[in-house]
Short mmCIF file of C-alpha atoms in Angstrom, two decimals:
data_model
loop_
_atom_site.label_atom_id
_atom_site.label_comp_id
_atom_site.label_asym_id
_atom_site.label_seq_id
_atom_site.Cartn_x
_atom_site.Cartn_y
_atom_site.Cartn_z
CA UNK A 2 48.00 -40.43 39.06
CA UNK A 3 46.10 -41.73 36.40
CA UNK A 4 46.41 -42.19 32.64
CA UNK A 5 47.47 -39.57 30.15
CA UNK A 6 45.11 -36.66 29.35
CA UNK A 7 42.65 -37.37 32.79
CA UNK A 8 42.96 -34.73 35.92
CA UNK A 9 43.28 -35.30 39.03
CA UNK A 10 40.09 -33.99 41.45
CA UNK A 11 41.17 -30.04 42.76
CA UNK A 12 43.82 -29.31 39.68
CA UNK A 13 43.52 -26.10 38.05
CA UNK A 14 43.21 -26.12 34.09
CA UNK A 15 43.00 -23.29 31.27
CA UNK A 16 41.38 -23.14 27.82
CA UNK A 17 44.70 -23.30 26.40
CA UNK A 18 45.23 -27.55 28.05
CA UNK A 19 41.52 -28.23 27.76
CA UNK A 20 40.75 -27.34 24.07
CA UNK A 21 43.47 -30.01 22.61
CA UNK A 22 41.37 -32.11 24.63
CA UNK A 23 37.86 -30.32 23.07
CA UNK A 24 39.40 -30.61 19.00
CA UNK A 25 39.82 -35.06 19.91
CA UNK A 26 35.64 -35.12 21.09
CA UNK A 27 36.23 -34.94 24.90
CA UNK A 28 32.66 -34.12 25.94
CA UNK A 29 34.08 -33.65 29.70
CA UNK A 30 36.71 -31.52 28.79
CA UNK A 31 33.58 -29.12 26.72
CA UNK A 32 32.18 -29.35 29.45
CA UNK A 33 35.02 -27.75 31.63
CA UNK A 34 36.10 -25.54 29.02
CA UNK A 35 32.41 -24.26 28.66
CA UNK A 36 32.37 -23.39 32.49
CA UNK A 37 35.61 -21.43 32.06
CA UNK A 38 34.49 -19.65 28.52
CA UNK A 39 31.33 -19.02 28.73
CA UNK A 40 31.09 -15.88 31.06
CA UNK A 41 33.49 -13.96 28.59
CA UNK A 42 32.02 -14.98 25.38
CA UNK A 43 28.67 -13.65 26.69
CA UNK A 44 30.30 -10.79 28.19
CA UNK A 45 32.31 -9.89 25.20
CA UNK A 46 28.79 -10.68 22.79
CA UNK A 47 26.94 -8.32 25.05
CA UNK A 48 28.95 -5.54 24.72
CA UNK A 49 28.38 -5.64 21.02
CA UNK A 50 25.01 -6.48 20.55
CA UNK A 51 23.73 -4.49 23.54
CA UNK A 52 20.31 -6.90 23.44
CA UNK A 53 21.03 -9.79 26.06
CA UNK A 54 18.15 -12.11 24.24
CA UNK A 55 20.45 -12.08 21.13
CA UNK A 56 23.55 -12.17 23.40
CA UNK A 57 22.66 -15.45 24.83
CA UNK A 58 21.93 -16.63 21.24
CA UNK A 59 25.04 -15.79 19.64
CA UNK A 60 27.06 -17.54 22.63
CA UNK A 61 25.51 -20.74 22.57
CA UNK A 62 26.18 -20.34 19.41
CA UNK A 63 30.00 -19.59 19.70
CA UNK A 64 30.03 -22.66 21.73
CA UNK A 65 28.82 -24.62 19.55
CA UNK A 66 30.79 -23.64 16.78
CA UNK A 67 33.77 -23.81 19.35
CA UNK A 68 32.44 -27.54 20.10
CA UNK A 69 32.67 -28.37 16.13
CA UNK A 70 35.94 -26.33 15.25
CA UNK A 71 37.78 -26.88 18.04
CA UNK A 72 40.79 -28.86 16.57
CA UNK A 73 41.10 -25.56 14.09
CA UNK A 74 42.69 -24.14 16.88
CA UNK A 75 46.27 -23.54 16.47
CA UNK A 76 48.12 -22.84 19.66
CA UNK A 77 51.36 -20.99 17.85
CA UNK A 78 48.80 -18.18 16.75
CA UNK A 79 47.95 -17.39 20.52
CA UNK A 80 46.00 -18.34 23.75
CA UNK A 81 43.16 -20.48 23.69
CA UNK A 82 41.18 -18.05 24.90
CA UNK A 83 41.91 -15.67 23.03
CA UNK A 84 41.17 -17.60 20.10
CA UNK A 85 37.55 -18.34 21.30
CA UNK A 86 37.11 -14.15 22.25
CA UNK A 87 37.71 -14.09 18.06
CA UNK A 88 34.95 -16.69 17.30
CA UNK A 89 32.67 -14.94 19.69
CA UNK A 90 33.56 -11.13 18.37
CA UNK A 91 33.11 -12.39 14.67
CA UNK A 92 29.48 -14.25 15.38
CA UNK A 93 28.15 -10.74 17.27
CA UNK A 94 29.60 -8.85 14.59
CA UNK A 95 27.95 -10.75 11.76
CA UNK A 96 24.37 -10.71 13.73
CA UNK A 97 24.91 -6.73 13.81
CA UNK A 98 25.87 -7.02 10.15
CA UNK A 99 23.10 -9.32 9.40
CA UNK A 100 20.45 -6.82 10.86
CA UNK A 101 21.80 -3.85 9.45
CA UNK A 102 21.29 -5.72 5.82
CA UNK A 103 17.58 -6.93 6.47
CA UNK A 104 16.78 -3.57 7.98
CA UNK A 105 17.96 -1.93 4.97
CA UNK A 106 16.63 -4.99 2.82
CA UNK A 107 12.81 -3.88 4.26
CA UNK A 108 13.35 -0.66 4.16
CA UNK A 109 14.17 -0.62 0.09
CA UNK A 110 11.37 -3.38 -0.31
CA UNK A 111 9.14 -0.66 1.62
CA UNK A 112 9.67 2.18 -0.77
CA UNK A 113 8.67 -0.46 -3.10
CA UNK A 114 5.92 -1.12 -2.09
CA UNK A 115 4.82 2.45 -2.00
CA UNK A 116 1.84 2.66 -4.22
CA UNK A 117 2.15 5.98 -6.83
CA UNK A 118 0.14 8.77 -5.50
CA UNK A 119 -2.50 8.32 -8.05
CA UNK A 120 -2.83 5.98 -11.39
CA UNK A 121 -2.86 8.12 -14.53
CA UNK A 122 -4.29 5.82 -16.38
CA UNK A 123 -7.30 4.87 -14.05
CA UNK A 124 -7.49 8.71 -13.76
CA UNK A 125 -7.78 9.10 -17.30
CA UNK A 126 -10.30 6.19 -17.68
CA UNK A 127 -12.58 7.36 -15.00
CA UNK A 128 -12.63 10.76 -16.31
CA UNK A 129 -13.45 10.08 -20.23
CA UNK A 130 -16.30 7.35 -18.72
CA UNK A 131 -17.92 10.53 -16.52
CA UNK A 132 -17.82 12.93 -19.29
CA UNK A 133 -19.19 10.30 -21.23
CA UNK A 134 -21.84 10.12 -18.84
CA UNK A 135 -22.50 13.57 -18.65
CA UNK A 136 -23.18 13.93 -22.60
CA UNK A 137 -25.46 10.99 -23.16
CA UNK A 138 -27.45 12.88 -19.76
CA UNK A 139 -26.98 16.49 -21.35
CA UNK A 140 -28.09 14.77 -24.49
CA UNK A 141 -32.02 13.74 -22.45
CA UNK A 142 -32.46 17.01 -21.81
CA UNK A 143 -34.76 19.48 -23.71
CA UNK A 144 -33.34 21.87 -26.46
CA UNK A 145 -33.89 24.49 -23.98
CA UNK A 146 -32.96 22.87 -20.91
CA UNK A 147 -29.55 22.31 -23.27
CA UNK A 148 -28.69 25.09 -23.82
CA UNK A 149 -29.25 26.67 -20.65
CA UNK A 150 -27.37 24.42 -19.00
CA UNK A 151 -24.59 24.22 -21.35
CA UNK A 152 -24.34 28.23 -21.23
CA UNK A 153 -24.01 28.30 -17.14
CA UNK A 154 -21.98 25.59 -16.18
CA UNK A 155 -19.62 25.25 -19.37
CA UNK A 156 -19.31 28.45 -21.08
CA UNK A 157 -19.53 30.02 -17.89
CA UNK A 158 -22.07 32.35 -18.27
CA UNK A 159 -24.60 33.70 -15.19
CA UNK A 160 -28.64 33.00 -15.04
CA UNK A 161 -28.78 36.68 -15.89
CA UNK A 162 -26.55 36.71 -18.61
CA UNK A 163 -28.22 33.29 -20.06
CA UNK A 164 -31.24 35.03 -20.01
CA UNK A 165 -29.78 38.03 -21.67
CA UNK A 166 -28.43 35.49 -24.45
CA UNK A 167 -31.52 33.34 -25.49
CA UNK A 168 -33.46 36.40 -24.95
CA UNK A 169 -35.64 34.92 -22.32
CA UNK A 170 -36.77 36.17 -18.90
CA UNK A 171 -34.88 35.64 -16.11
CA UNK A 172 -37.66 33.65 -14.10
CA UNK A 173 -37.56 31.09 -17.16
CA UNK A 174 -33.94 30.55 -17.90
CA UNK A 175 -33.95 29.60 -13.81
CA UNK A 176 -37.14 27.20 -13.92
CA UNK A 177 -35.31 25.56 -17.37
CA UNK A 178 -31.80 25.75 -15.58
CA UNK A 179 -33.51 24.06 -12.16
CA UNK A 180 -35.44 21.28 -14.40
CA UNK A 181 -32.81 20.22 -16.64
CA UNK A 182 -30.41 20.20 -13.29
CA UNK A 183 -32.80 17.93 -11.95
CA UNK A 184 -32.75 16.11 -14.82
CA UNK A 185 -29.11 15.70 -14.93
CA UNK A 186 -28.86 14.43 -11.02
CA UNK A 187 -31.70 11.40 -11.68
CA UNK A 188 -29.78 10.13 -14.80
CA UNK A 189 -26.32 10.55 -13.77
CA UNK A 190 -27.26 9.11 -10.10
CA UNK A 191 -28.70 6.15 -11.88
CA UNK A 192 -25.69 5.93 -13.76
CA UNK A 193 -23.60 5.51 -10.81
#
Protein backbone atom coordinates (compact mmCIF):
# COMPACT_ATOMS: atom_id res chain seq x y z
CA UNK A 1 0.00 0.00 0.00
CA UNK A 2 1.36 3.21 -0.41
CA UNK A 3 1.04 6.66 1.14
CA UNK A 4 -2.17 8.49 1.88
CA UNK A 5 -4.26 9.88 -1.02
CA UNK A 6 -2.21 7.53 -3.96
CA UNK A 7 -4.22 4.33 -5.57
CA UNK A 8 -3.26 1.34 -6.01
CA UNK A 9 -3.02 0.07 -10.03
CA UNK A 10 -6.83 -1.75 -10.89
CA UNK A 11 -8.89 0.20 -7.90
CA UNK A 12 -12.06 1.65 -8.84
CA UNK A 13 -12.63 5.47 -7.93
CA UNK A 14 -15.68 8.03 -8.30
CA UNK A 15 -15.89 11.81 -8.75
CA UNK A 16 -17.07 12.02 -5.34
CA UNK A 17 -13.00 10.54 -3.82
CA UNK A 18 -11.22 12.11 -6.77
CA UNK A 19 -12.44 15.79 -6.67
CA UNK A 20 -11.08 16.39 -2.87
CA UNK A 21 -8.10 15.32 -4.57
CA UNK A 22 -8.91 17.88 -7.85
CA UNK A 23 -9.83 21.19 -5.17
CA UNK A 24 -5.67 20.45 -3.46
CA UNK A 25 -4.07 20.77 -7.48
CA UNK A 26 -3.76 16.98 -8.17
CA UNK A 27 -3.19 17.16 -11.92
CA UNK A 28 -3.44 13.13 -11.96
CA UNK A 29 -6.43 12.96 -10.14
CA UNK A 30 -8.01 15.84 -13.15
CA UNK A 31 -6.87 13.76 -15.12
CA UNK A 32 -8.89 10.66 -13.84
CA UNK A 33 -11.75 12.62 -12.91
CA UNK A 34 -11.82 14.13 -16.52
CA UNK A 35 -11.95 10.51 -18.01
CA UNK A 36 -14.90 9.70 -15.73
CA UNK A 37 -16.81 13.29 -16.31
CA UNK A 38 -16.33 14.14 -19.39
CA UNK A 39 -18.77 11.86 -21.43
CA UNK A 40 -21.77 13.25 -19.27
CA UNK A 41 -20.90 16.82 -19.24
CA UNK A 42 -20.82 16.66 -23.07
CA UNK A 43 -23.75 14.53 -23.11
CA UNK A 44 -25.75 16.61 -20.78
CA UNK A 45 -24.30 20.10 -22.88
CA UNK A 46 -25.51 18.48 -26.05
CA UNK A 47 -28.80 17.95 -25.17
CA UNK A 48 -29.16 21.62 -24.54
CA UNK A 49 -27.38 23.25 -27.07
CA UNK A 50 -28.30 20.77 -29.82
CA UNK A 51 -24.97 22.16 -31.94
CA UNK A 52 -22.06 19.63 -31.04
CA UNK A 53 -19.29 22.44 -32.19
CA UNK A 54 -20.60 24.57 -29.25
CA UNK A 55 -21.12 21.40 -27.16
CA UNK A 56 -17.53 20.55 -27.18
CA UNK A 57 -16.82 24.22 -26.33
CA UNK A 58 -18.88 24.63 -23.41
CA UNK A 59 -17.38 21.23 -21.88
CA UNK A 60 -13.92 22.00 -22.08
CA UNK A 61 -15.05 24.71 -20.69
CA UNK A 62 -16.94 23.10 -17.67
CA UNK A 63 -13.74 21.36 -17.13
CA UNK A 64 -11.90 23.93 -16.85
CA UNK A 65 -13.93 25.81 -14.63
CA UNK A 66 -14.29 22.39 -12.71
CA UNK A 67 -10.26 22.35 -12.75
CA UNK A 68 -10.25 26.05 -11.08
CA UNK A 69 -13.35 25.64 -8.66
CA UNK A 70 -12.95 22.43 -7.67
CA UNK A 71 -12.33 22.90 -3.86
CA UNK A 72 -15.93 24.93 -4.03
CA UNK A 73 -17.29 21.69 -3.98
CA UNK A 74 -19.07 20.82 -0.90
CA UNK A 75 -19.77 17.16 -0.47
CA UNK A 76 -22.84 17.66 2.26
CA UNK A 77 -24.82 19.40 -0.70
CA UNK A 78 -24.64 16.11 -2.86
CA UNK A 79 -22.56 13.79 -5.19
CA UNK A 80 -19.66 14.93 -6.91
CA UNK A 81 -21.08 14.33 -9.90
CA UNK A 82 -23.85 15.70 -9.57
CA UNK A 83 -22.32 18.82 -8.64
CA UNK A 84 -20.25 18.96 -11.93
CA UNK A 85 -23.85 17.99 -14.12
CA UNK A 86 -24.82 21.71 -12.37
CA UNK A 87 -21.65 23.51 -13.63
CA UNK A 88 -22.12 21.94 -16.99
CA UNK A 89 -26.19 22.66 -17.19
CA UNK A 90 -25.51 26.35 -16.03
CA UNK A 91 -22.49 27.03 -18.78
CA UNK A 92 -25.00 25.51 -21.78
CA UNK A 93 -27.69 27.42 -20.39
CA UNK A 94 -25.88 30.74 -20.32
CA UNK A 95 -24.42 30.11 -24.08
CA UNK A 96 -28.28 29.63 -25.06
CA UNK A 97 -28.96 32.75 -23.02
CA UNK A 98 -26.05 34.53 -24.42
CA UNK A 99 -27.27 33.92 -28.10
CA UNK A 100 -30.71 34.62 -27.55
CA UNK A 101 -29.44 38.30 -26.25
CA UNK A 102 -27.00 39.03 -29.28
CA UNK A 103 -29.60 37.68 -31.66
CA UNK A 104 -32.03 40.02 -30.30
CA UNK A 105 -29.13 42.66 -29.73
CA UNK A 106 -28.68 42.54 -33.94
CA UNK A 107 -31.87 42.27 -34.60
CA UNK A 108 -32.87 45.81 -32.67
CA UNK A 109 -29.48 47.29 -34.03
CA UNK A 110 -30.95 46.09 -37.56
CA UNK A 111 -34.17 47.99 -37.41
CA UNK A 112 -31.80 50.66 -36.65
CA UNK A 113 -30.12 50.69 -39.14
CA UNK A 114 -33.08 50.78 -41.42
CA UNK A 115 -32.69 53.86 -43.47
CA UNK A 116 -36.33 56.02 -43.62
CA UNK A 117 -38.06 55.30 -46.80
CA UNK A 118 -37.22 58.61 -48.21
CA UNK A 119 -35.52 61.99 -46.66
CA UNK A 120 -38.04 64.83 -46.52
CA UNK A 121 -35.76 67.18 -46.41
CA UNK A 122 -33.50 66.07 -49.42
CA UNK A 123 -36.97 65.65 -51.06
CA UNK A 124 -37.85 69.05 -50.41
CA UNK A 125 -34.39 70.42 -51.46
CA UNK A 126 -34.28 68.62 -54.70
CA UNK A 127 -37.66 69.67 -55.58
CA UNK A 128 -37.44 73.66 -54.89
CA UNK A 129 -33.72 73.37 -56.87
CA UNK A 130 -35.77 71.68 -60.10
CA UNK A 131 -38.52 74.11 -60.06
CA UNK A 132 -35.97 76.55 -59.74
CA UNK A 133 -34.53 75.21 -62.73
CA UNK A 134 -37.49 75.06 -64.62
CA UNK A 135 -38.29 78.97 -64.17
CA UNK A 136 -34.92 80.45 -64.96
CA UNK A 137 -35.45 77.82 -68.42
CA UNK A 138 -39.23 78.95 -68.84
CA UNK A 139 -37.82 82.37 -68.26
CA UNK A 140 -35.24 81.85 -71.96
CA UNK A 141 -38.02 81.21 -73.73
CA UNK A 142 -39.91 83.64 -76.08
CA UNK A 143 -43.06 85.60 -74.87
CA UNK A 144 -44.90 83.32 -77.05
CA UNK A 145 -43.16 80.21 -76.55
CA UNK A 146 -44.15 81.30 -72.63
CA UNK A 147 -47.11 81.37 -72.72
CA UNK A 148 -47.84 78.49 -74.73
CA UNK A 149 -46.07 76.43 -72.74
CA UNK A 150 -47.19 77.70 -69.52
CA UNK A 151 -50.99 77.27 -70.78
CA UNK A 152 -50.45 73.32 -71.74
CA UNK A 153 -48.42 71.88 -69.24
CA UNK A 154 -49.41 74.09 -66.09
CA UNK A 155 -52.79 75.41 -66.46
CA UNK A 156 -53.62 72.40 -68.17
CA UNK A 157 -55.04 73.48 -71.15
CA UNK A 158 -54.94 71.38 -74.79
CA UNK A 159 -52.97 72.66 -78.15
CA UNK A 160 -56.49 73.29 -79.35
CA UNK A 161 -57.71 75.08 -76.58
CA UNK A 162 -54.23 77.20 -76.39
CA UNK A 163 -54.88 78.09 -79.70
CA UNK A 164 -58.42 78.98 -79.00
CA UNK A 165 -56.98 81.27 -76.06
CA UNK A 166 -54.16 83.43 -77.71
CA UNK A 167 -56.29 83.40 -80.68
CA UNK A 168 -53.76 81.75 -82.86
CA UNK A 169 -53.96 78.86 -85.33
CA UNK A 170 -53.59 75.63 -84.30
CA UNK A 171 -50.50 74.80 -86.63
CA UNK A 172 -48.68 77.78 -84.71
CA UNK A 173 -49.47 77.28 -81.10
CA UNK A 174 -47.88 73.50 -81.98
CA UNK A 175 -44.62 74.82 -83.90
CA UNK A 176 -44.30 77.53 -80.65
CA UNK A 177 -45.29 74.64 -78.15
CA UNK A 178 -42.58 72.11 -80.07
CA UNK A 179 -39.75 75.03 -80.11
CA UNK A 180 -40.00 76.30 -76.73
CA UNK A 181 -40.18 72.34 -75.60
CA UNK A 182 -37.07 72.03 -77.29
CA UNK A 183 -35.89 74.80 -75.74
CA UNK A 184 -36.70 73.69 -72.34
CA UNK A 185 -34.92 70.01 -72.82
CA UNK A 186 -31.30 71.76 -74.04
CA UNK A 187 -31.28 74.12 -70.96
CA UNK A 188 -32.61 71.95 -68.36
CA UNK A 189 -30.33 68.90 -69.76
CA UNK A 190 -27.42 71.24 -69.43
CA UNK A 191 -28.51 71.98 -66.13
CA UNK A 192 -28.27 68.53 -65.01
Amino acid sequence: MGRPGERERGDTVDADELLPLVARGDQKAFEELYGLVSGPVYGLVRRVLRDSAQSEEVAQEVLLELWRTAARYDPARGSALSWVLTLAHRRAVDRVRSARAAGERERRAAERAEPPPFDQVAEEVEGTLEREWVRRCLERLTDLQHQAVTLAYYDGYTYREVARRLSLPLGTVKTRMRDGLLRLRDCLGAAA
